Short mmCIF file of C-alpha atoms in Angstrom, two decimals:
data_model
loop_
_atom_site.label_atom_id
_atom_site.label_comp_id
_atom_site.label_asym_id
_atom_site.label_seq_id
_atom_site.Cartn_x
_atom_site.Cartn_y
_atom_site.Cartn_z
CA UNK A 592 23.56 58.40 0.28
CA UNK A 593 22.41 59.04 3.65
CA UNK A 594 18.69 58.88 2.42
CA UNK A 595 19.03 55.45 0.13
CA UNK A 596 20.43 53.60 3.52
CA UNK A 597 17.39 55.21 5.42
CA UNK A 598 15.09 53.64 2.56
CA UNK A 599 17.03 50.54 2.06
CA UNK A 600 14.68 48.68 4.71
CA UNK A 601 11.58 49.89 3.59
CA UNK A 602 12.68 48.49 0.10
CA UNK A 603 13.14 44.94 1.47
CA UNK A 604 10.47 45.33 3.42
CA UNK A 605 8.31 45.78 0.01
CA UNK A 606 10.19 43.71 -1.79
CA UNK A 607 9.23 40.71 1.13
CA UNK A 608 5.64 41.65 0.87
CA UNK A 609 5.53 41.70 -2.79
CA UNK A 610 7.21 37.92 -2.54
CA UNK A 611 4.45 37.31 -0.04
CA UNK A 612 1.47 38.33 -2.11
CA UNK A 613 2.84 36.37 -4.92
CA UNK A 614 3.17 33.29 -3.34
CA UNK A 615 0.14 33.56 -1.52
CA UNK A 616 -2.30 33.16 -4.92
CA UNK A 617 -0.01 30.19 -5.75
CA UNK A 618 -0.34 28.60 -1.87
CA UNK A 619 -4.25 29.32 -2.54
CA UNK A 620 -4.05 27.41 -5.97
CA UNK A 621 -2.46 24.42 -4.56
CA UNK A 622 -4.32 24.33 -1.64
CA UNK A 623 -7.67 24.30 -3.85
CA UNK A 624 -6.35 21.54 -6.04
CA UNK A 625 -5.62 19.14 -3.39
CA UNK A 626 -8.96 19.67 -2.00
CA UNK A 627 -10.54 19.24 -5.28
CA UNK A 628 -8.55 15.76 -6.00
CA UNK A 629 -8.65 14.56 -1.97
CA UNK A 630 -11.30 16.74 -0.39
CA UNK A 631 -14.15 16.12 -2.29
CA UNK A 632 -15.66 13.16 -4.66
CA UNK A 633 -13.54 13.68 -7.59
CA UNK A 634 -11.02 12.03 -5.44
CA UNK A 635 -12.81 8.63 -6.33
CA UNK A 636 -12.47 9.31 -10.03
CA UNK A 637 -9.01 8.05 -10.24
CA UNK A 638 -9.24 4.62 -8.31
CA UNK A 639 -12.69 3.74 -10.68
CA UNK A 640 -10.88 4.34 -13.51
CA UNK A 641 -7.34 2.72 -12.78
CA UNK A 642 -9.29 -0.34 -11.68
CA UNK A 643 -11.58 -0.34 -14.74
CA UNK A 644 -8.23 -0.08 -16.88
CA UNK A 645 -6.67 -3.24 -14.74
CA UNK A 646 -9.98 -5.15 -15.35
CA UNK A 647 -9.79 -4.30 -19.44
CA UNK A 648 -5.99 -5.66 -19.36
CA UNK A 649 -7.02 -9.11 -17.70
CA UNK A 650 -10.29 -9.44 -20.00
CA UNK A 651 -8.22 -8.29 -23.37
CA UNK A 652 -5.22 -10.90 -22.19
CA UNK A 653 -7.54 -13.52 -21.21
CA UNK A 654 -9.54 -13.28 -24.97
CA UNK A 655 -6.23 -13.08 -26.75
CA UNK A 656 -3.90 -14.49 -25.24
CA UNK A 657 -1.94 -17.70 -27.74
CA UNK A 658 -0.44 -20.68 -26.34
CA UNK A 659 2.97 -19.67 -26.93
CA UNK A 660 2.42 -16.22 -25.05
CA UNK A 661 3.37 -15.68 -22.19
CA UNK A 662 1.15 -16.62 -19.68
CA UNK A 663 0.29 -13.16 -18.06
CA UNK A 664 -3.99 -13.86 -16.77
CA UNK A 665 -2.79 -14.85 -12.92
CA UNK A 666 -0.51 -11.92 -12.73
CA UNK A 667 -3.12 -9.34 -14.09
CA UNK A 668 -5.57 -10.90 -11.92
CA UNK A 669 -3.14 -10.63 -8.93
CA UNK A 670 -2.55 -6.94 -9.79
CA UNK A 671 -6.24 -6.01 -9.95
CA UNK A 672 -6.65 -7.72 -6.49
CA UNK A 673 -3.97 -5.96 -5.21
CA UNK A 674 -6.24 -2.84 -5.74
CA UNK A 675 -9.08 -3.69 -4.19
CA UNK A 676 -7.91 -3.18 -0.43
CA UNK A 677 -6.55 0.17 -1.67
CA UNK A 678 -9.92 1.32 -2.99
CA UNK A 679 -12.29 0.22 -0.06
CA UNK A 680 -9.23 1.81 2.39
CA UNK A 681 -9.75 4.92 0.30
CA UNK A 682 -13.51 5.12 -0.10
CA UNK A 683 -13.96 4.56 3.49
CA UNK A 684 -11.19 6.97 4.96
CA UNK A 685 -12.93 9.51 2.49
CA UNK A 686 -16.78 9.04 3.60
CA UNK A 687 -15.76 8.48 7.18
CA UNK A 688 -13.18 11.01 7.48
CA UNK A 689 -14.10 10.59 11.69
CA UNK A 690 -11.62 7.75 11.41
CA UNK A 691 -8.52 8.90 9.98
CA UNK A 692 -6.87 8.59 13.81
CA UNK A 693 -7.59 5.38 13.53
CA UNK A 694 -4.90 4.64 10.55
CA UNK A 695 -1.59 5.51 11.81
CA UNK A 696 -2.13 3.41 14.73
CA UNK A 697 -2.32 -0.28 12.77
CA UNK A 698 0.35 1.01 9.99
CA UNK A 699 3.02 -1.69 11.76
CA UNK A 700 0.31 -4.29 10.32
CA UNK A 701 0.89 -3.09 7.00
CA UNK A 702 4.65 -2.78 7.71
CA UNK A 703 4.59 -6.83 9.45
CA UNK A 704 3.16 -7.71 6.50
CA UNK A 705 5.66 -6.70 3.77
CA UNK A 706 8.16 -8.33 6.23
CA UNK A 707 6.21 -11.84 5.55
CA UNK A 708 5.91 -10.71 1.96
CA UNK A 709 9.66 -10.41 1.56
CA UNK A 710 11.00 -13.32 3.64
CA UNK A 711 8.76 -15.48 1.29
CA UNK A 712 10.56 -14.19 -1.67
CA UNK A 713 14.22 -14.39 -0.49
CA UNK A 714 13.57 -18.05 0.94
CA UNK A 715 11.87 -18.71 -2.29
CA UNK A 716 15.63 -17.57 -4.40
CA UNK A 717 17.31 -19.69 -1.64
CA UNK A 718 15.67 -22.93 -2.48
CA UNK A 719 15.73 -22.37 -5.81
CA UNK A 720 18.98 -20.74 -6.05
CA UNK A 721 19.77 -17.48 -6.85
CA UNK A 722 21.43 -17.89 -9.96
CA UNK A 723 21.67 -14.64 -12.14
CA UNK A 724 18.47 -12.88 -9.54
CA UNK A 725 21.28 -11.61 -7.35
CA UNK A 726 19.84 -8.00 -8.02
CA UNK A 727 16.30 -9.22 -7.48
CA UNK A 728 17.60 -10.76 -4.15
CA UNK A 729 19.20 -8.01 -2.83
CA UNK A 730 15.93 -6.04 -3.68
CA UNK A 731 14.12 -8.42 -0.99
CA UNK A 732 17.06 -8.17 1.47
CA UNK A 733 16.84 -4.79 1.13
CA UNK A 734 12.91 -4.40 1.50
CA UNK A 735 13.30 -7.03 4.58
CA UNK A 736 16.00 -4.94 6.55
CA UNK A 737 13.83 -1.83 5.36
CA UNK A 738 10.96 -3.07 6.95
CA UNK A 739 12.37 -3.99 10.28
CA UNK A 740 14.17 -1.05 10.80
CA UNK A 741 11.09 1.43 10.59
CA UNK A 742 8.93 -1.09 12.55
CA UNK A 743 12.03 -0.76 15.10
CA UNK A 744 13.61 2.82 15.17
CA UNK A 745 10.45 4.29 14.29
CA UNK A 746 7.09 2.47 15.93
CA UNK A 747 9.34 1.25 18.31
CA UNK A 748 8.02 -2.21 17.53
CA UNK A 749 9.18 -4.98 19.26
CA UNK A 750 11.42 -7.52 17.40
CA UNK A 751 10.00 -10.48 19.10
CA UNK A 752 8.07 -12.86 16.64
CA UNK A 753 5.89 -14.35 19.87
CA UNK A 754 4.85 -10.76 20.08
CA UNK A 755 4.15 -10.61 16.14
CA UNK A 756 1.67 -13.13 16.11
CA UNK A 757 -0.30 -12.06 18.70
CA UNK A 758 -1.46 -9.74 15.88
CA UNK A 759 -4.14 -12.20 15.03
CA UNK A 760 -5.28 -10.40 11.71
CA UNK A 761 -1.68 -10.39 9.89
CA UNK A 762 -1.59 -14.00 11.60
CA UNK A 763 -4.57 -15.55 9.97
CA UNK A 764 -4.07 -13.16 6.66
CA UNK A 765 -0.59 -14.90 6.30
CA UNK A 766 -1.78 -18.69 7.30
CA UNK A 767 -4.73 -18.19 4.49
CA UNK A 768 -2.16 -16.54 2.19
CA UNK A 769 -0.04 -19.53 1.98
CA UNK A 770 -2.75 -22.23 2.19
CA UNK A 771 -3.92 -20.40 -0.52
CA UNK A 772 -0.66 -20.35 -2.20
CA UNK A 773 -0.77 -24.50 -1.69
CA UNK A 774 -4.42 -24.84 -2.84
CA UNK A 775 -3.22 -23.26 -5.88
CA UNK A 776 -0.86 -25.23 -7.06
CA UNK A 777 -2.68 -28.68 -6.07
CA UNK A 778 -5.03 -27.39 -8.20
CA UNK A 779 -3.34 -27.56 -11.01
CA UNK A 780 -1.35 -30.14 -10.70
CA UNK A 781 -4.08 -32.69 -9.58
CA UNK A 782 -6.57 -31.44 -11.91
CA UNK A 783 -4.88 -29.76 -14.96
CA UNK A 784 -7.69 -28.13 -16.45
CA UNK A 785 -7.97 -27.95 -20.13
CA UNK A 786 -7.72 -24.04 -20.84
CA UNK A 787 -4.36 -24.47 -19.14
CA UNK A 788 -1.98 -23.22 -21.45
CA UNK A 789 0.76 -25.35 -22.81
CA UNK A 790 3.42 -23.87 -21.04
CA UNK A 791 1.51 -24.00 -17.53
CA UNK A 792 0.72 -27.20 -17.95
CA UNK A 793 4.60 -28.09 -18.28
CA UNK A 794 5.23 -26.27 -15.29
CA UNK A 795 2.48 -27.95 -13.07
CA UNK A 796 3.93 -31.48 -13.19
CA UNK A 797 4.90 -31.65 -9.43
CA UNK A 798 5.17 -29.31 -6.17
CA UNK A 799 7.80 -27.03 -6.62
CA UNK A 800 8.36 -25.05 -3.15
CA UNK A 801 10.07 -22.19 -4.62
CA UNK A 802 7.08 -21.74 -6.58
CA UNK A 803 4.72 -21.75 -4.19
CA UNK A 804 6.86 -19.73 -1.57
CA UNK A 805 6.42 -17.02 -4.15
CA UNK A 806 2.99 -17.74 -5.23
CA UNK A 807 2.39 -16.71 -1.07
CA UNK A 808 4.55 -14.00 -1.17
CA UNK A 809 2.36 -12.50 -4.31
CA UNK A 810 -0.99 -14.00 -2.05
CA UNK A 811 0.06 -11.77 0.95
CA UNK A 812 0.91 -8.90 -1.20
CA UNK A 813 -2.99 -8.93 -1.91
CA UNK A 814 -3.93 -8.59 1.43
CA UNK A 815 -1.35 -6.36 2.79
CA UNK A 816 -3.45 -3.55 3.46
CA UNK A 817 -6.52 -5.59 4.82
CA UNK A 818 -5.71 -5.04 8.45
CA UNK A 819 -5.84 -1.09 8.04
CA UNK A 820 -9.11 -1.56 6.29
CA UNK A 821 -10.59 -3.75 8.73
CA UNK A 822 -9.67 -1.76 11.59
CA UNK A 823 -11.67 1.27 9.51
CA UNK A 824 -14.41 -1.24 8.97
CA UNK A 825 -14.78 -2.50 12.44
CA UNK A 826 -14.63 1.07 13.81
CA UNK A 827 -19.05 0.66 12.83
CA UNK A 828 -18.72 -1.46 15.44
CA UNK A 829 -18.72 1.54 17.91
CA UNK A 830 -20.79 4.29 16.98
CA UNK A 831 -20.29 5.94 20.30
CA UNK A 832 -16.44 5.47 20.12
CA UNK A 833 -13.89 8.68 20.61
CA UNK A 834 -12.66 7.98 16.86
CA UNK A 835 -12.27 11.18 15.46
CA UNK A 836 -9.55 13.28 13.21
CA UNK A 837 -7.17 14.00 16.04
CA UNK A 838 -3.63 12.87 14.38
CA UNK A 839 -0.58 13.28 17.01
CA UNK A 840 2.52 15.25 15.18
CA UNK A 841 4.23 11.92 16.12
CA UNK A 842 1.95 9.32 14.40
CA UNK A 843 1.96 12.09 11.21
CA UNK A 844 5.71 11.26 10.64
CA UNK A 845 4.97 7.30 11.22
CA UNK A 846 2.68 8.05 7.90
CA UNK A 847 5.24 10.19 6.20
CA UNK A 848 7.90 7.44 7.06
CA UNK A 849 5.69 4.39 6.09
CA UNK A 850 4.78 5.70 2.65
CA UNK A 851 8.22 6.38 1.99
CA UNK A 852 8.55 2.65 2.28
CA UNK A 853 5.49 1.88 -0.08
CA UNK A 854 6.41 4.00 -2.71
CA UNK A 855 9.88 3.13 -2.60
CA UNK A 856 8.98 -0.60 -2.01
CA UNK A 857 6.87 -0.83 -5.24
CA UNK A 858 9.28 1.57 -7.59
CA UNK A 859 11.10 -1.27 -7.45
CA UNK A 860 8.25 -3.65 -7.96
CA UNK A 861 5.74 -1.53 -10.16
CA UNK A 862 8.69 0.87 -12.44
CA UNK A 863 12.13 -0.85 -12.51
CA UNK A 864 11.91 -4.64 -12.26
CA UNK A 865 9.06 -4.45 -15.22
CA UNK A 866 10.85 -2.15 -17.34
CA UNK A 867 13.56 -4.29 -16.76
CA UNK A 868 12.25 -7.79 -17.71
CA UNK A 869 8.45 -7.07 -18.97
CA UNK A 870 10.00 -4.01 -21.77
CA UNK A 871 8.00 -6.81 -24.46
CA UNK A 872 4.88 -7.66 -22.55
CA UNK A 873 3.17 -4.13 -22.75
CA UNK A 874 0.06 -5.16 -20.81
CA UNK A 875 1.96 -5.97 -18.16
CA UNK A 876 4.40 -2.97 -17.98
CA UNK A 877 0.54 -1.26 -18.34
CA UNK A 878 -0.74 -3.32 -14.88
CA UNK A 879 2.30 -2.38 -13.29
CA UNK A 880 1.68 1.32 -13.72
CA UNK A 881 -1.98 1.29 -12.62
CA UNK A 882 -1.25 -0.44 -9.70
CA UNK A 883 1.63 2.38 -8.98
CA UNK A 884 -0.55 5.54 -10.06
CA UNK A 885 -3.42 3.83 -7.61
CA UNK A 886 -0.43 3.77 -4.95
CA UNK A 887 0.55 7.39 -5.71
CA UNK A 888 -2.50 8.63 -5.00
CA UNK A 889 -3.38 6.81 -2.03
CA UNK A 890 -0.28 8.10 -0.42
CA UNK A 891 -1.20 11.66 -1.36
CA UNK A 892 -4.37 10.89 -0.12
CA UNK A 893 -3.51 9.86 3.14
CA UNK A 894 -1.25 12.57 3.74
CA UNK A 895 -3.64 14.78 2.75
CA UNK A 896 -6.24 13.41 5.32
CA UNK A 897 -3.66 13.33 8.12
CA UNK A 898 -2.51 17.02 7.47
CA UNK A 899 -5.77 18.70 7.55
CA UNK A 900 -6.11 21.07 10.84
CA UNK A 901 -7.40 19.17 13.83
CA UNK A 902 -11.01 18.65 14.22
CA UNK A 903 -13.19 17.28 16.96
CA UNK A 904 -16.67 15.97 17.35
CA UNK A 905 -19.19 17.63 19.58
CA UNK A 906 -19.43 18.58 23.13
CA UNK A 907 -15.59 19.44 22.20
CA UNK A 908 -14.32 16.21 23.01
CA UNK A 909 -10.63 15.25 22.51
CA UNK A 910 -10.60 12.39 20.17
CA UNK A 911 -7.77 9.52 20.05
CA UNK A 912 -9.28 7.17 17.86
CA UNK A 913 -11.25 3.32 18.54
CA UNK A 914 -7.64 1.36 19.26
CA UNK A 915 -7.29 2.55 22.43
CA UNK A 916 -9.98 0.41 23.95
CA UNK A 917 -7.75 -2.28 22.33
CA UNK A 918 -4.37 -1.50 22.98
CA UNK A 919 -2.98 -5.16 23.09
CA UNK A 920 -3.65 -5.32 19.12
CA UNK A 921 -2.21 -1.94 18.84
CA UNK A 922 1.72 -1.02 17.21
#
């Protein structure tokens, strides 16, 4: 008995490095996966190809759709838009991979943005009403007090709207959002072109500011992610710049916390609004899930990017990414 106590450690102690080397190959496996679908080229593969689908939907709608369907080309288009900021964010981030401490700074953009996004909808069910959308409503109460909190308790953002719009890029992105969102409907109501369908048309007989409150809303969901991508975009600018891959422990939970919002943000919009009211309109419910598979892999993506061991340029520099020289326009 004496003996099987004395051995009793050294039998854990195998047992623990038996555990070990098993889960080791497995670590290895994953970690070679994510490499091969966000280290390397393949990693483009996906967007291409969830775009291309998004593209076939609008063209197949567009050449077949009746004029007693329902009138789905402006919402495919609008998804397939909605992907374009995603792709360029992700084919930059991946061929400039120097700039990834650039993102986490100008996330709040992102964040100010989906506040805009969402008080457009709720005032939009105020005016009209909101009738029998009390769940939808709650959704954009919910998204709105989501929003503010992280910008608050988390990037310590200040809840001052002065200090909002000095933010000049979500500024002018909103103002051409909604004067978009009025060109839009003057459009058709002035000039009622002929491949209007029939139900359109009946719905384009006057300004209706519900309509056009969430014609913005679905306008500034389009460019939601443009400030992140300009910032990437303008980093060019400064070839000479400390950007590099440095990402603070700190501004790696601001991206863990802020995709927690997107994803959660479009289940509702992209999984259980459609499947609740779109279960007949299959191309949509087929839009919807492109849009959130593009989303998905974004996030895991970015995550990726951020999570990778610390890297620095030559001469051993320590790099803090382009936004400091520009801290006023900074979260």
């Amino acid at each position: 008995t004496t003996f099987a106590l004395l051995r009793t450690p050294d039998i854990r102690c195998s047992a623990l490095r038996s555990g070990v080397a098993m889960a080791d190959p497995m670590q290895s496996t994953i970690n070679q996966v994510q490499t091969v679908m966000h280290g390397s080229a393949c990693t483009l593969v996906l967007p291409g190809i969830l775009f291309v689908v998004s593209f076939v939907l609008l063209a197949y709608r567009n050449y077949t759709e009746g004029n007693d369907d329902l009138p789905l080309n402006g919402f495919l288009a609008n998804i397939m838009l909605q992907m374009l900021p995603l792709i360029a964010f992700k084919v930059k981030l991946w061929s400039a991979q120097d700039r990834v401490s650039l993102v986490p700074l100008v996330l709040c953009k992102t964040l100010l943005m989906h506040v805009v996004l969402s008080s457009y909808r709720i005032m939009s069910g105020v005016v009209m009403g909101i009738g029998e959308e009390k769940l939808m409503f709650a959704v954009d109460c919910a998204g709105l007090l989501a929003a503010l909190a992280i910008l608050k308790w988390e990037f310590e953002f200040p809840m001052s709207p002065l200090h909002w719009i000095q933010h000049k890029d979500v500024t002018n992105l909103v103002i051409l959002a909604s004067f978009g969102a009025f060109c839009s409907h003057a459009f058709f109501i002035v000039l009622q072109p002929s491949w209007m369908s029939d139900s359109t048309r009946a719905q384009s007989k006057n300004f209706h500011v519900p309509s056009i409150l969430f014609t913005a809303a679905n306008y500034v969901d389009i460019v939601a992610f443009m400030p992140v991508v300009w910032r990437l975009y303008q980093a060019e600018e400064y070839e000479d710049s400390n950007t590099g891959t440095t990402v603070t422990v700190e501004a790696k939970r601001h991206a863990r916390v802020f995709f927690a919002f997107v994803i959660a943000f479009y289940s509702w919009d992209d999984v259980i609004d459609p499947a609740m009211t779109l279960l007949e309109e299959p191309l949509a419910m087929m839009a919807h899930a492109a849009h959130f598979m593009l989303l998905l892999d974004f996030a895991g993506f970015f995550i990726f990017q951020v999570s990778k061991p610390t890297t620095v340029k030559e001469h051993n520099e320590q790099l803090q990414g382009l936004l400091s020289r520009d801290d006023d326009d900074n979260c």
